[in-house]
């Protein structure tokens, strides 16, 4: 008899699918039996910029007198910047972002933050992931029991929507490390892919034998069916990720590779609504350049390649991309040619459906609070806009209140 324990040992320990809900067998069964790929419906792709991006040297307020005052060694000459308007310009490495904005596919939400900001990486990221600004305050990057129990803003929102018709996970994380807390939910399922080749499950001999023999009990039938469906799902996913997309032109960077994987999943017709990945690290305490420039160049190049790839596949209109970091950097550079943890910063929203350009007032570098930028837009306004105006999901259950939406998307 092939027991439930044998099934779990033979199959699940080799799988890279890590669920955040207790319904994995049902998900596997539904996914494997789906035959019609999803070709409509809006999708969200989230790119998390780990470490705290220096927004001041990303979207540069070069006309502000405070820029020259506070950035002696890190200040970019005006003639090196890619001008957005007479006051603001892109970092020179963001040429591909400038082209996205010029083509009407990129918006920059300026001065985004939250009340009583924390400069702790862990605390600030936990707040962005949960959309709960009342998490216990701490200046130490460690987790409390309450933090660990927090649900994510994406996971909670997906709980309010319909499950993907083809049984795909509602959310998919592509990257290394642990599943983002933003995807934590009560009911919806999220899964993780670290490497494309890890999606292929090899069916062991004991499993092949057990599946072939059959059995009388309902549990045995469920085990056999679930195992076959799991491996069928694995084969389908592997086929999608091996698909030929040689027409796509991606840079040879880690972030571009992750976005390429996401593009393949979208082109393969997965019913997943939210894809999540990350890039880092932006924690530039010393010798900020050229490391910051390399990161920004990788981000801009990967975003443009991703959107161009989907445009060629006639799928870009379905996709919006959100790029955020847990905080910005201090206005005053430090003594190590770097910047320390700050507060507010820019958020990027990309895709053919966005209203391209600058959203919100440019932060003033001479009007500071405790040496930091004043936040002009609450990050929950960005979330509310994306959930309600793009994904068509209620925002209040995730955000704990109603927040004014922003003019991010075309009517």
Coordinates of N, CA and C in Angstrom, one line a residue, residues 292-403:
X292 N 25.1 52.2 -7.1 CA 23.7 52.6 -7.4 C 23.4 52.7 -8.8
X293 N 24.3 53.2 -9.6 CA 24.1 53.3 -11.1 C 23.9 52.0 -11.7
X294 N 24.6 51.0 -11.3 CA 24.5 49.6 -11.8 C 23.1 49.1 -11.5
X295 N 22.6 49.2 -10.3 CA 21.3 48.7 -9.9 C 20.2 49.4 -10.7
X296 N 20.3 50.7 -10.9 CA 19.3 51.5 -11.6 C 19.3 51.1 -13.1
X297 N 20.5 50.9 -13.6 CA 20.5 50.5 -15.0 C 19.9 49.1 -15.2
X298 N 20.2 48.2 -14.3 CA 19.6 46.9 -14.4 C 18.1 46.9 -14.3
X299 N 17.6 47.8 -13.3 CA 16.1 47.9 -13.2 C 15.5 48.5 -14.4
X300 N 16.0 49.6 -14.9 CA 15.4 50.2 -16.1 C 15.5 49.3 -17.3
X301 N 16.6 48.6 -17.5 CA 16.7 47.8 -18.7 C 15.8 46.6 -18.6
X302 N 15.7 46.0 -17.4 CA 14.8 44.8 -17.3 C 13.3 45.2 -17.5
X303 N 12.9 46.4 -16.9 CA 11.5 46.8 -17.1 C 11.2 47.0 -18.6
X304 N 12.1 47.7 -19.3 CA 11.8 48.0 -20.7 C 11.7 46.7 -21.5
X305 N 12.7 45.8 -21.3 CA 12.7 44.5 -22.0 C 11.4 43.7 -21.7
X306 N 11.0 43.7 -20.5 CA 9.8 43.0 -20.1 C 8.5 43.5 -20.8
X307 N 8.4 44.8 -20.7 CA 7.2 45.4 -21.3 C 7.2 45.3 -22.9
X308 N 8.4 45.4 -23.5 CA 8.6 45.2 -24.9 C 8.2 43.8 -25.3
X309 N 8.7 42.8 -24.5 CA 8.4 41.4 -24.7 C 6.9 41.2 -24.7
X310 N 6.2 41.7 -23.7 CA 4.8 41.5 -23.6 C 4.0 42.2 -24.7
X311 N 4.6 43.4 -25.1 CA 3.9 44.1 -26.2 C 4.0 43.3 -27.5
X312 N 5.1 42.7 -27.8 CA 5.3 41.9 -29.0 C 4.3 40.7 -29.0
X313 N 4.0 40.2 -27.8 CA 3.1 39.1 -27.6 C 1.6 39.5 -27.5
X314 N 1.4 40.9 -27.6 CA 0.1 41.5 -27.6 C -0.6 41.2 -26.2
X315 N 0.2 41.2 -25.2 CA -0.3 41.0 -23.8 C 0.0 42.2 -22.8
X316 N 0.8 43.2 -23.3 CA 1.2 44.2 -22.4 C 0.1 45.0 -21.8
X317 N -1.1 45.2 -22.6 CA -2.2 45.9 -22.1 C -2.8 45.3 -20.8
X318 N -2.5 44.1 -20.5 CA -3.1 43.4 -19.4 C -2.2 43.6 -18.1
X319 N -1.0 44.2 -18.3 CA -0.1 44.2 -17.2 C 0.3 45.6 -16.7
X320 N 0.3 45.7 -15.4 CA 0.9 46.9 -14.7 C 2.0 46.4 -13.8
X321 N 3.1 47.2 -13.7 CA 4.2 46.9 -12.9 C 4.4 47.9 -11.8
X322 N 4.5 47.5 -10.5 CA 4.7 48.3 -9.4 C 6.1 48.1 -8.8
X323 N 6.9 49.2 -8.7 CA 8.3 49.1 -8.1 C 8.3 50.0 -6.9
X324 N 8.7 49.4 -5.8 CA 8.8 50.2 -4.5 C 10.0 49.7 -3.7
X325 N 10.4 50.6 -2.8 CA 11.5 50.3 -1.8 C 11.0 50.6 -0.4
X326 N 11.5 50.0 0.6 CA 11.0 50.2 1.9 C 11.1 51.6 2.5
X327 N 12.1 52.3 2.0 CA 12.3 53.7 2.4 C 13.3 54.4 1.4
X328 N 13.3 55.7 1.4 CA 14.4 56.4 0.7 C 15.6 56.6 1.5
X329 N 16.5 57.5 1.2 CA 17.7 57.7 1.9 C 17.7 59.2 2.5
X330 N 18.6 59.4 3.4 CA 18.7 60.7 4.0 C 19.0 61.7 3.0
X331 N 18.6 63.0 3.2 CA 18.9 64.0 2.2 C 20.4 64.4 2.2
X332 N 20.9 64.5 3.4 CA 22.3 64.8 3.6 C 23.2 63.6 3.4
X333 N 24.1 63.6 2.5 CA 25.0 62.5 2.3 C 25.9 62.3 3.5
X334 N 26.4 61.1 3.7 CA 27.2 60.9 4.9 C 28.7 61.1 4.5
X335 N 29.6 60.8 5.5 CA 31.0 61.1 5.3 C 31.7 60.0 4.5
X336 N 31.0 59.0 4.0 CA 31.6 57.8 3.3 C 31.1 57.8 1.9
X337 N 30.8 58.9 1.3 CA 30.2 59.0 0.0 C 29.1 58.1 -0.2
X338 N 28.2 58.0 0.8 CA 27.0 57.2 0.7 C 25.9 58.0 1.3
X339 N 24.8 57.3 1.5 CA 23.6 57.8 2.2 C 23.0 56.8 3.2
X340 N 22.4 57.4 4.2 CA 21.9 56.5 5.3 C 20.4 56.4 5.2
X341 N 19.8 55.6 6.0 CA 18.3 55.3 5.9 C 17.5 56.5 6.1
X342 N 16.5 56.7 5.2 CA 15.7 57.9 5.3 C 14.2 57.5 5.3
X343 N 13.4 58.2 4.7 CA 11.9 58.0 4.8 C 11.3 57.9 3.4
X344 N 10.7 59.0 2.9 CA 10.0 59.0 1.7 C 10.8 58.8 0.4
X345 N 10.2 58.3 -0.6 CA 10.9 58.0 -1.9 C 9.9 57.8 -3.0
X346 N 10.4 57.7 -4.2 CA 9.6 57.5 -5.4 C 9.1 56.1 -5.5
X347 N 7.9 55.9 -6.1 CA 7.4 54.6 -6.5 C 7.1 54.7 -8.0
X348 N 7.4 53.6 -8.7 CA 7.2 53.5 -10.1 C 6.1 52.6 -10.5
X349 N 5.2 53.1 -11.4 CA 4.1 52.2 -11.9 C 4.3 52.3 -13.4
X350 N 4.4 51.1 -14.0 CA 4.7 51.0 -15.5 C 3.7 50.1 -16.2
X351 N 3.5 50.4 -17.5 CA 2.6 49.6 -18.3 C 1.9 50.5 -19.3
X352 N 1.4 50.0 -20.4 CA 0.7 50.8 -21.4 C -0.5 51.5 -20.9
X353 N -1.1 51.1 -19.7 CA -2.4 51.7 -19.2 C -2.1 52.9 -18.3
X354 N -0.9 53.1 -17.9 CA -0.6 54.2 -16.9 C -0.7 55.6 -17.5
X355 N -0.9 56.6 -16.7 CA -0.8 58.0 -17.1 C 0.6 58.3 -16.8
X356 N 1.4 58.4 -17.9 CA 2.8 58.6 -17.8 C 3.2 60.0 -17.2
X357 N 4.3 60.1 -16.5 CA 4.8 61.3 -16.0 C 4.9 61.3 -14.5
X358 N 5.1 62.5 -13.9 CA 5.2 62.7 -12.5 C 3.9 62.8 -11.8
X359 N 3.7 62.1 -10.7 CA 2.5 62.2 -9.9 C 2.8 62.7 -8.5
X360 N 2.1 63.8 -8.1 CA 2.4 64.3 -6.8 C 3.5 65.4 -6.9
X361 N 3.6 66.2 -5.8 CA 4.6 67.2 -5.8 C 6.0 66.7 -5.5
X362 N 7.0 67.3 -6.2 CA 8.4 67.0 -5.9 C 8.8 67.4 -4.5
X363 N 9.4 66.5 -3.7 CA 9.7 66.8 -2.3 C 10.8 68.0 -2.3
X364 N 10.6 68.9 -1.3 CA 11.5 70.0 -1.2 C 12.7 69.6 -0.3
X365 N 13.9 69.9 -0.8 CA 15.1 69.4 0.0 C 15.5 70.5 1.0
X366 N 14.9 71.6 1.1 CA 15.1 72.6 2.2 C 14.0 72.6 3.2
X367 N 12.9 71.8 3.0 CA 11.8 71.8 3.9 C 11.7 70.3 4.4
X368 N 12.6 70.1 5.4 CA 12.7 68.7 5.9 C 12.1 68.5 7.3
X369 N 12.0 67.3 7.7 CA 11.5 66.9 9.0 C 12.5 66.0 9.6
X370 N 13.3 66.4 10.6 CA 14.3 65.7 11.2 C 15.4 65.2 10.2
X371 N 15.6 66.1 9.2 CA 16.6 65.8 8.2 C 16.2 64.9 7.1
X372 N 14.9 64.6 7.1 CA 14.3 63.7 6.1 C 13.3 64.4 5.2
X373 N 13.0 63.8 4.1 CA 12.0 64.3 3.2 C 10.6 64.2 3.9
X374 N 9.8 65.2 3.6 CA 8.4 65.0 4.1 C 7.6 64.2 3.1
X375 N 6.8 63.3 3.6 CA 6.0 62.4 2.7 C 4.8 63.2 2.2
X376 N 4.6 63.2 0.9 CA 3.4 63.9 0.3 C 2.3 62.9 0.0
X377 N 2.6 61.7 -0.2 CA 1.6 60.7 -0.6 C 1.8 59.4 0.3
X378 N 0.7 59.0 0.9 CA 0.7 57.8 1.7 C 0.7 56.6 0.7
X379 N 1.6 55.6 1.0 CA 1.8 54.4 0.1 C 0.5 53.7 0.0
X380 N -0.4 53.8 1.0 CA -1.7 53.1 0.9 C -2.6 53.7 -0.2
X381 N -2.4 55.0 -0.6 CA -3.0 55.6 -1.7 C -2.6 54.9 -3.0
X382 N -1.4 54.5 -3.1 CA -0.9 53.8 -4.3 C -1.5 52.4 -4.3
X383 N -1.5 51.7 -3.2 CA -2.1 50.4 -3.1 C -3.6 50.4 -3.5
X384 N -4.3 51.4 -2.9 CA -5.8 51.5 -3.1 C -6.1 51.7 -4.6
X385 N -5.2 52.5 -5.3 CA -5.4 52.8 -6.7 C -5.2 51.5 -7.5
X386 N -4.2 50.8 -7.2 CA -3.9 49.6 -8.0 C -4.9 48.5 -7.7
X387 N -5.3 48.3 -6.5 CA -6.3 47.3 -6.2 C -7.7 47.6 -6.8
X388 N -8.1 48.9 -6.7 CA -9.5 49.2 -7.1 C -9.5 49.6 -8.6
X389 N -8.6 50.4 -9.1 CA -8.7 50.9 -10.4 C -8.0 50.0 -11.4
X390 N -7.1 49.1 -11.0 CA -6.5 48.2 -11.9 C -7.0 46.8 -11.8
X391 N -6.9 46.2 -10.6 CA -7.3 44.8 -10.4 C -8.8 44.6 -10.1
X392 N -9.5 45.7 -9.8 CA -10.9 45.6 -9.6 C -11.2 44.9 -8.3
X393 N -10.4 45.0 -7.3 CA -10.6 44.4 -6.0 C -10.8 45.4 -4.9
X394 N -11.6 45.1 -3.9 CA -11.8 46.0 -2.8 C -10.5 46.3 -2.1
X395 N -10.3 47.5 -1.7 CA -9.0 47.9 -1.0 C -9.2 47.9 0.5
X396 N -10.4 48.2 1.0 CA -10.5 48.5 2.4 C -10.2 47.3 3.3
X397 N -10.5 46.0 2.9 CA -10.1 44.9 3.7 C -8.6 44.7 3.9
X398 N -7.8 45.1 2.9 CA -6.4 45.0 2.9 C -5.8 46.2 3.7
X399 N -6.3 47.4 3.5 CA -5.7 48.6 3.9 C -6.2 49.1 5.3
X400 N -7.4 48.5 5.7 CA -7.9 48.9 7.0 C -8.6 50.3 7.0
X401 N -8.9 50.8 5.8 CA -9.6 52.1 5.7 C -9.7 52.5 4.2
X402 N -10.3 53.7 4.0 CA -10.4 54.2 2.7 C -9.4 55.3 2.5
X403 N -8.7 55.2 1.3 CA -7.6 56.1 1.0 C -7.9 56.7 -0.4

